[in-house]
Amino acid sequence: MTTADSAIRPRVLSGIQPTADSFHLGNYLGALRSWVEMQETHDAFYCVVDLHAITISHDPAQLRRRSLVAAAQLLALGLDPQRCTLFVQSQVPEHPMLSWILECHTGFGEAGRMTQFKDKSAKNERVTVGLFTYPVLQAADILLYQADAVPVGEDQRQHLELVRDLAQRFNTTYGRTFTVPSPYIVKETGTIQDLAEPARKMSKSASGPSGIIDLLEEPARIRKKIKSAVTDTGREIVYDPENKPGVSNLLTIFSTLAAVPIVELQNRYEGKGYGDLKKDLAEVVADFCAPIAERTRSYLDDQAELDKILLAGAEKAHAVAARTLAHAYERIGFRQPL
């Protein structure tokens, strides 16, 4: 993408944590698929948010490896370094620097009301200040790049409202400094549910191994998980999320990956059983994941090239972030950063 192209496109910022050895199908259908699409229509900045990954106990070597695997998967899914800016968050030091400024403009009660902090702290005995201020760092991630839009799901709406509040508060106090971002609502595909417990969404933190499908998973394991997926009482294959959440989830996955309308799938499987649907869906998912895994391995096998891509992305991100931070420093009365 040329500078002229990026100048007339709305800017979007999104990030994903490297907290697992593989992204899962819910990550792709719920968010990452839209990342690939948005690089064609937006000035897109995407980051592997490893700073957020240390709010809980972690292994340094594992985090370093997972950050590379995450970047390799994003490239394998279709992110093009010529069409977007892909980088690892910790390589751009302006993130925590702006976060501190924003923390000093965030009320204690305001931060404490974040529902994700309440949920995570209830599950984790080791509650850190970093977990508490996580949404403020997230705000810095977004505001550094003057993002016009941020892709959000329902679980992130509250955090984006905080981002907007902080941007407006800073602008009102010190003068126009930050773009106030709008939510980018990803249409069509909604939440992909847990295969074993379809009443809740597919998630690394909530789902057991049988409930998620990793994009780097072996085809045989994918087939086994789909075959074992929870369905519902009765045999009719219809889309009814309220009364038949299990089969509705399978139809959603099938429809999205195969680009076949759900109504057409219902007609195709009329008079057939769940086993027929699962057998065909297993092949669709396995065929989708196999080339992603192969391309990911290819990027990881050439770490020098992967490092080169990430360094170029970090340098581009740094150039934008440094301008924003310098402006914020001037507004607040600091000397300019070196």
GROMACS .gro file of C-alpha atoms in nm:
model
  338
    1MET     CA    1   0.000   0.000   0.000
    2THR     CA    2   0.137   0.342  -0.092
    3THR     CA    3   0.141   0.640   0.142
    4ALA     CA    4  -0.123   0.807  -0.073
    5ASP     CA    5  -0.348   0.501  -0.047
    6SER     CA    6  -0.320   0.488   0.332
    7ALA     CA    7  -0.383   0.861   0.364
    8ILE     CA    8  -0.735   0.835   0.220
    9ARG     CA    9  -0.835   0.515   0.399
   10PRO     CA   10  -0.981   0.506   0.751
   11ARG     CA   11  -0.734   0.361   0.997
   12VAL     CA   12  -0.817   0.050   1.197
   13LEU     CA   13  -0.626  -0.106   1.489
   14SER     CA   14  -0.670  -0.450   1.636
   15GLY     CA   15  -0.458  -0.691   1.838
   16ILE     CA   16  -0.452  -1.049   1.959
   17GLN     CA   17  -0.273  -1.210   2.252
   18PRO     CA   18  -0.012  -1.485   2.202
   19THR     CA   19  -0.140  -1.687   2.498
   20ALA     CA   20  -0.173  -2.025   2.325
   21ASP     CA   21   0.019  -2.243   2.082
   22SER     CA   22  -0.248  -2.193   1.815
   23PHE     CA   23  -0.539  -1.966   1.736
   24HIS     CA   24  -0.870  -2.148   1.728
   25LEU     CA   25  -1.161  -2.149   1.486
   26GLY     CA   26  -1.353  -1.902   1.701
   27ASN     CA   27  -1.065  -1.653   1.675
   28TYR     CA   28  -1.074  -1.679   1.297
   29LEU     CA   29  -1.447  -1.665   1.238
   30GLY     CA   30  -1.509  -1.408   1.511
   31ALA     CA   31  -1.225  -1.166   1.434
   32LEU     CA   32  -0.928  -1.266   1.219
   33ARG     CA   33  -1.127  -1.324   0.903
   34SER     CA   34  -1.237  -0.961   0.916
   35TRP     CA   35  -0.873  -0.854   0.962
   36VAL     CA   36  -0.790  -1.001   0.622
   37GLU     CA   37  -1.087  -0.824   0.465
   38MET     CA   38  -1.013  -0.488   0.629
   39GLN     CA   39  -0.658  -0.468   0.496
   40GLU     CA   40  -0.819  -0.413   0.155
   41THR     CA   41  -1.040  -0.125   0.269
   42HIS     CA   42  -0.854   0.033   0.564
   43ASP     CA   43  -0.511   0.153   0.668
   44ALA     CA   44  -0.481  -0.149   0.895
   45PHE     CA   45  -0.250  -0.184   1.195
   46TYR     CA   46  -0.246  -0.529   1.357
   47CYS     CA   47  -0.037  -0.628   1.655
   48VAL     CA   48   0.051  -0.933   1.860
   49VAL     CA   49  -0.015  -0.788   2.205
   50ASP     CA   50   0.250  -0.962   2.412
   51LEU     CA   51   0.250  -0.686   2.678
   52HIS     CA   52  -0.104  -0.790   2.765
   53ALA     CA   53   0.005  -1.153   2.791
   54ILE     CA   54   0.216  -1.095   3.105
   55THR     CA   55  -0.075  -0.987   3.326
   56ILE     CA   56  -0.080  -1.352   3.435
   57SER     CA   57   0.206  -1.590   3.514
   58HIS     CA   58   0.396  -1.689   3.202
   59ASP     CA   59   0.708  -1.863   3.079
   60PRO     CA   60   0.941  -1.617   2.896
   61ALA     CA   61   1.067  -1.868   2.639
   62GLN     CA   62   0.713  -1.984   2.569
   63LEU     CA   63   0.588  -1.627   2.527
   64ARG     CA   64   0.869  -1.546   2.283
   65ARG     CA   65   0.789  -1.858   2.078
   66ARG     CA   66   0.414  -1.802   2.087
   67SER     CA   67   0.456  -1.444   1.965
   68LEU     CA   68   0.636  -1.575   1.656
   69VAL     CA   69   0.379  -1.850   1.604
   70ALA     CA   70   0.099  -1.594   1.632
   71ALA     CA   71   0.260  -1.370   1.371
   72ALA     CA   72   0.322  -1.667   1.141
   73GLN     CA   73  -0.043  -1.771   1.169
   74LEU     CA   74  -0.165  -1.421   1.088
   75LEU     CA   75   0.047  -1.421   0.773
   76ALA     CA   76  -0.073  -1.772   0.689
   77LEU     CA   77  -0.434  -1.656   0.722
   78GLY     CA   78  -0.376  -1.391   0.458
   79LEU     CA   79  -0.237  -1.077   0.618
   80ASP     CA   80  -0.008  -0.912   0.364
   81PRO     CA   81   0.276  -0.690   0.496
   82GLN     CA   82   0.237  -0.481   0.180
   83ARG     CA   83  -0.129  -0.412   0.264
   84CYS     CA   84  -0.118  -0.379   0.643
   85THR     CA   85   0.120  -0.307   0.929
   86LEU     CA   86   0.188  -0.619   1.136
   87PHE     CA   87   0.404  -0.592   1.447
   88VAL     CA   88   0.468  -0.722   1.797
   89GLN     CA   89   0.353  -0.476   2.064
   90SER     CA   90   0.664  -0.492   2.287
   91GLN     CA   91   0.885  -0.378   1.998
   92VAL     CA   92   0.714  -0.037   2.006
   93PRO     CA   93   0.803   0.121   2.344
   94GLU     CA   94   0.550   0.404   2.313
   95HIS     CA   95   0.268   0.172   2.425
   96PRO     CA   96   0.352   0.161   2.798
   97MET     CA   97   0.468   0.525   2.788
   98LEU     CA   98   0.129   0.650   2.673
   99SER     CA   99  -0.045   0.402   2.901
  100TRP     CA  100   0.107   0.573   3.207
  101ILE     CA  101  -0.025   0.911   3.094
  102LEU     CA  102  -0.372   0.766   3.042
  103GLU     CA  103  -0.363   0.584   3.377
  104CYS     CA  104  -0.314   0.923   3.542
  105HIS     CA  105  -0.640   1.035   3.380
  106THR     CA  106  -0.841   0.724   3.467
  107GLY     CA  107  -1.050   0.708   3.782
  108PHE     CA  108  -0.991   0.413   4.016
  109GLY     CA  109  -1.361   0.330   4.017
  110GLU     CA  110  -1.374   0.370   3.641
  111ALA     CA  111  -1.107   0.104   3.595
  112GLY     CA  112  -1.258  -0.119   3.861
  113ARG     CA  113  -1.592  -0.134   3.681
  114MET     CA  114  -1.443  -0.316   3.383
  115THR     CA  115  -1.627  -0.649   3.374
  116GLN     CA  116  -1.333  -0.841   3.227
  117PHE     CA  117  -1.121  -0.747   3.530
  118LYS     CA  118  -1.396  -0.868   3.760
  119ASP     CA  119  -1.429  -1.196   3.570
  120LYS     CA  120  -1.056  -1.264   3.543
  121SER     CA  121  -0.974  -1.163   3.899
  122ALA     CA  122  -1.247  -1.394   4.027
  123LYS     CA  123  -1.075  -1.688   3.854
  124ASN     CA  124  -0.716  -1.592   3.932
  125GLU     CA  125  -0.562  -1.586   4.280
  126ARG     CA  126  -0.266  -1.378   4.155
  127VAL     CA  127  -0.436  -1.050   4.068
  128THR     CA  128  -0.181  -0.793   3.951
  129VAL     CA  129  -0.199  -0.419   3.900
  130GLY     CA  130  -0.130  -0.497   3.534
  131LEU     CA  131  -0.453  -0.692   3.512
  132PHE     CA  132  -0.636  -0.398   3.670
  133THR     CA  133  -0.489  -0.143   3.426
  134TYR     CA  134  -0.511  -0.376   3.125
  135PRO     CA  135  -0.794  -0.170   2.965
  136VAL     CA  136  -0.587   0.148   2.991
  137LEU     CA  137  -0.296  -0.013   2.807
  138GLN     CA  138  -0.552  -0.127   2.552
  139ALA     CA  139  -0.661   0.236   2.519
  140ALA     CA  140  -0.299   0.339   2.459
  141ASP     CA  141  -0.268   0.070   2.191
  142ILE     CA  142  -0.557   0.226   2.003
  143LEU     CA  143  -0.498   0.597   2.060
  144LEU     CA  144  -0.128   0.581   1.965
  145TYR     CA  145  -0.227   0.506   1.606
  146GLN     CA  146  -0.511   0.759   1.580
  147ALA     CA  147  -0.741   0.472   1.484
  148ASP     CA  148  -1.073   0.571   1.331
  149ALA     CA  149  -1.226   0.231   1.399
  150VAL     CA  150  -1.171  -0.071   1.621
  151PRO     CA  151  -1.324  -0.415   1.556
  152VAL     CA  152  -1.514  -0.516   1.869
  153GLY     CA  153  -1.719  -0.805   1.997
  154GLU     CA  154  -1.972  -0.783   2.276
  155ASP     CA  155  -1.707  -0.859   2.540
  156GLN     CA  156  -1.498  -0.561   2.432
  157ARG     CA  157  -1.764  -0.292   2.399
  158GLN     CA  158  -1.711  -0.167   2.755
  159HIS     CA  159  -1.336  -0.136   2.698
  160LEU     CA  160  -1.390   0.067   2.381
  161GLU     CA  161  -1.620   0.302   2.570
  162LEU     CA  162  -1.334   0.361   2.815
  163VAL     CA  163  -1.102   0.435   2.522
  164ARG     CA  164  -1.348   0.688   2.385
  165ASP     CA  165  -1.397   0.847   2.727
  166LEU     CA  166  -1.022   0.882   2.783
  167ALA     CA  167  -0.965   1.031   2.438
  168GLN     CA  168  -1.244   1.284   2.485
  169ARG     CA  169  -1.129   1.368   2.839
  170PHE     CA  170  -0.770   1.429   2.728
  171ASN     CA  171  -0.881   1.634   2.427
  172THR     CA  172  -1.110   1.848   2.642
  173THR     CA  173  -0.841   1.907   2.905
  174TYR     CA  174  -0.536   1.969   2.684
  175GLY     CA  175  -0.665   2.030   2.333
  176ARG     CA  176  -0.726   1.803   2.035
  177THR     CA  177  -0.471   1.521   2.058
  178PHE     CA  178  -0.637   1.185   1.993
  179THR     CA  179  -0.883   1.054   1.738
  180VAL     CA  180  -1.194   0.925   1.915
  181PRO     CA  181  -1.241   0.578   1.764
  182SER     CA  182  -1.572   0.426   1.661
  183PRO     CA  183  -1.663   0.058   1.697
  184TYR     CA  184  -1.631  -0.149   1.382
  185ILE     CA  185  -1.906  -0.408   1.406
  186VAL     CA  186  -1.816  -0.728   1.226
  187LYS     CA  187  -2.133  -0.844   1.051
  188GLU     CA  188  -2.246  -1.188   0.935
  189THR     CA  189  -2.052  -1.433   1.153
  190GLY     CA  190  -2.135  -1.396   1.519
  191THR     CA  191  -1.989  -1.589   1.807
  192ILE     CA  192  -1.875  -1.946   1.747
  193GLN     CA  193  -1.980  -2.166   2.035
  194ASP     CA  194  -1.794  -2.433   2.233
  195LEU     CA  195  -1.833  -2.774   2.066
  196ALA     CA  196  -1.878  -2.950   2.400
  197GLU     CA  197  -2.087  -2.680   2.571
  198PRO     CA  198  -2.266  -2.484   2.297
  199ALA     CA  199  -2.427  -2.249   2.549
  200ARG     CA  200  -2.094  -2.062   2.579
  201LYS     CA  201  -1.856  -1.926   2.319
  202MET     CA  202  -1.545  -2.105   2.198
  203SER     CA  203  -1.260  -1.970   2.409
  204LYS     CA  204  -0.917  -2.085   2.523
  205SER     CA  205  -0.981  -1.959   2.874
  206ALA     CA  206  -1.326  -2.115   2.913
  207SER     CA  207  -1.335  -2.417   2.684
  208GLY     CA  208  -1.186  -2.757   2.749
  209PRO     CA  209  -0.973  -2.930   2.483
  210SER     CA  210  -1.277  -3.101   2.330
  211GLY     CA  211  -1.463  -2.772   2.289
  212ILE     CA  212  -1.222  -2.589   2.060
  213ILE     CA  213  -1.068  -2.654   1.721
  214ASP     CA  214  -0.717  -2.515   1.682
  215LEU     CA  215  -0.617  -2.391   1.339
  216LEU     CA  216  -0.290  -2.586   1.365
  217GLU     CA  217  -0.458  -2.905   1.480
  218GLU     CA  218  -0.399  -3.241   1.312
  219PRO     CA  219  -0.682  -3.339   1.071
  220ALA     CA  220  -0.752  -3.661   1.262
  221ARG     CA  221  -0.808  -3.468   1.585
  222ILE     CA  222  -1.032  -3.219   1.408
  223ARG     CA  223  -1.248  -3.499   1.272
  224LYS     CA  224  -1.269  -3.661   1.615
  225LYS     CA  225  -1.376  -3.338   1.784
  226ILE     CA  226  -1.646  -3.263   1.526
  227LYS     CA  227  -1.774  -3.619   1.550
  228SER     CA  228  -1.797  -3.582   1.929
  229ALA     CA  229  -1.955  -3.235   1.921
  230VAL     CA  230  -2.266  -3.196   2.134
  231THR     CA  231  -2.586  -3.170   1.931
  232ASP     CA  232  -2.942  -3.168   2.060
  233THR     CA  233  -3.246  -3.384   2.119
  234GLY     CA  234  -3.431  -3.495   1.809
  235ARG     CA  235  -3.285  -3.553   1.463
  236GLU     CA  236  -3.402  -3.254   1.261
  237ILE     CA  237  -3.119  -3.038   1.127
  238VAL     CA  238  -3.250  -2.683   1.156
  239TYR     CA  239  -3.100  -2.352   1.260
  240ASP     CA  240  -3.255  -2.263   1.596
  241PRO     CA  241  -2.991  -2.120   1.836
  242GLU     CA  242  -3.232  -2.100   2.129
  243ASN     CA  243  -3.371  -2.452   2.117
  244LYS     CA  244  -3.098  -2.633   1.921
  245PRO     CA  245  -2.772  -2.451   2.005
  246GLY     CA  246  -2.547  -2.747   1.923
  247VAL     CA  247  -2.660  -2.814   1.568
  248SER     CA  248  -2.704  -2.439   1.505
  249ASN     CA  249  -2.337  -2.389   1.595
  250LEU     CA  250  -2.231  -2.662   1.352
  251LEU     CA  251  -2.444  -2.507   1.078
  252THR     CA  252  -2.287  -2.166   1.142
  253ILE     CA  253  -1.935  -2.306   1.113
  254PHE     CA  254  -2.025  -2.503   0.798
  255SER     CA  255  -2.199  -2.207   0.635
  256THR     CA  256  -1.914  -1.967   0.703
  257LEU     CA  257  -1.625  -2.189   0.596
  258ALA     CA  258  -1.798  -2.336   0.290
  259ALA     CA  259  -1.974  -2.013   0.188
  260VAL     CA  260  -2.307  -2.195   0.172
  261PRO     CA  261  -2.623  -2.027   0.308
  262ILE     CA  262  -2.766  -2.194   0.617
  263VAL     CA  263  -3.104  -2.234   0.444
  264GLU     CA  264  -2.934  -2.432   0.169
  265LEU     CA  265  -2.762  -2.654   0.427
  266GLN     CA  266  -3.094  -2.719   0.600
  267ASN     CA  267  -3.240  -2.831   0.268
  268ARG     CA  268  -2.935  -3.044   0.191
  269TYR     CA  269  -2.963  -3.236   0.518
  270GLU     CA  270  -3.340  -3.264   0.530
  271GLY     CA  271  -3.423  -3.619   0.631
  272LYS     CA  272  -3.062  -3.693   0.726
  273GLY     CA  273  -2.908  -3.731   1.071
  274TYR     CA  274  -2.653  -3.543   1.276
  275GLY     CA  275  -2.389  -3.798   1.181
  276ASP     CA  276  -2.416  -3.700   0.814
  277LEU     CA  277  -2.376  -3.332   0.898
  278LYS     CA  278  -2.079  -3.396   1.127
  279LYS     CA  279  -1.902  -3.618   0.875
  280ASP     CA  280  -1.921  -3.355   0.601
  281LEU     CA  281  -1.839  -3.067   0.835
  282ALA     CA  282  -1.532  -3.250   0.965
  283GLU     CA  283  -1.392  -3.262   0.611
  284VAL     CA  284  -1.472  -2.895   0.550
  285VAL     CA  285  -1.292  -2.788   0.867
  286ALA     CA  286  -0.995  -3.021   0.814
  287ASP     CA  287  -0.955  -2.901   0.455
  288PHE     CA  288  -0.969  -2.540   0.574
  289CYS     CA  289  -0.712  -2.580   0.852
  290ALA     CA  290  -0.455  -2.797   0.671
  291PRO     CA  291  -0.315  -2.528   0.436
  292ILE     CA  292  -0.307  -2.274   0.721
  293ALA     CA  293  -0.094  -2.511   0.927
  294GLU     CA  294   0.133  -2.576   0.629
  295ARG     CA  295   0.184  -2.204   0.556
  296THR     CA  296   0.245  -2.134   0.926
  297ARG     CA  297   0.519  -2.398   0.936
  298SER     CA  298   0.671  -2.243   0.625
  299TYR     CA  299   0.698  -1.901   0.791
  300LEU     CA  300   0.838  -2.052   1.111
  301ASP     CA  301   1.097  -2.249   0.913
  302ASP     CA  302   1.237  -1.920   0.781
  303GLN     CA  303   1.262  -1.721   1.103
  304ALA     CA  304   1.499  -1.468   0.948
  305GLU     CA  305   1.231  -1.367   0.698
  306LEU     CA  306   0.964  -1.363   0.969
  307ASP     CA  307   1.183  -1.141   1.188
  308LYS     CA  308   1.240  -0.912   0.890
  309ILE     CA  309   0.864  -0.873   0.835
  310LEU     CA  310   0.801  -0.800   1.203
  311LEU     CA  311   1.089  -0.552   1.224
  312ALA     CA  312   0.959  -0.362   0.922
  313GLY     CA  313   0.613  -0.355   1.077
  314ALA     CA  314   0.749  -0.237   1.412
  315GLU     CA  315   0.946   0.042   1.245
  316LYS     CA  316   0.637   0.164   1.061
  317ALA     CA  317   0.426   0.140   1.378
  318HIS     CA  318   0.695   0.321   1.579
  319ALA     CA  319   0.700   0.611   1.333
  320VAL     CA  320   0.327   0.667   1.384
  321ALA     CA  321   0.330   0.602   1.759
  322ALA     CA  322   0.627   0.834   1.819
  323ARG     CA  323   0.446   1.126   1.655
  324THR     CA  324   0.139   1.072   1.871
  325LEU     CA  325   0.341   1.036   2.191
  326ALA     CA  326   0.542   1.351   2.115
  327HIS     CA  327   0.217   1.542   2.068
  328ALA     CA  328   0.079   1.405   2.397
  329TYR     CA  329   0.404   1.496   2.577
  330GLU     CA  330   0.382   1.851   2.447
  331ARG     CA  331   0.019   1.881   2.552
  332ILE     CA  332   0.079   1.755   2.904
  333GLY     CA  333   0.393   1.959   2.972
  334PHE     CA  334   0.669   1.698   2.939
  335ARG     CA  335   0.999   1.747   2.761
  336GLN     CA  336   1.014   1.566   2.430
  337PRO     CA  337   1.117   1.197   2.442
  338LEU     CA  338   1.455   1.107   2.298
   0.00000   0.00000   0.00000
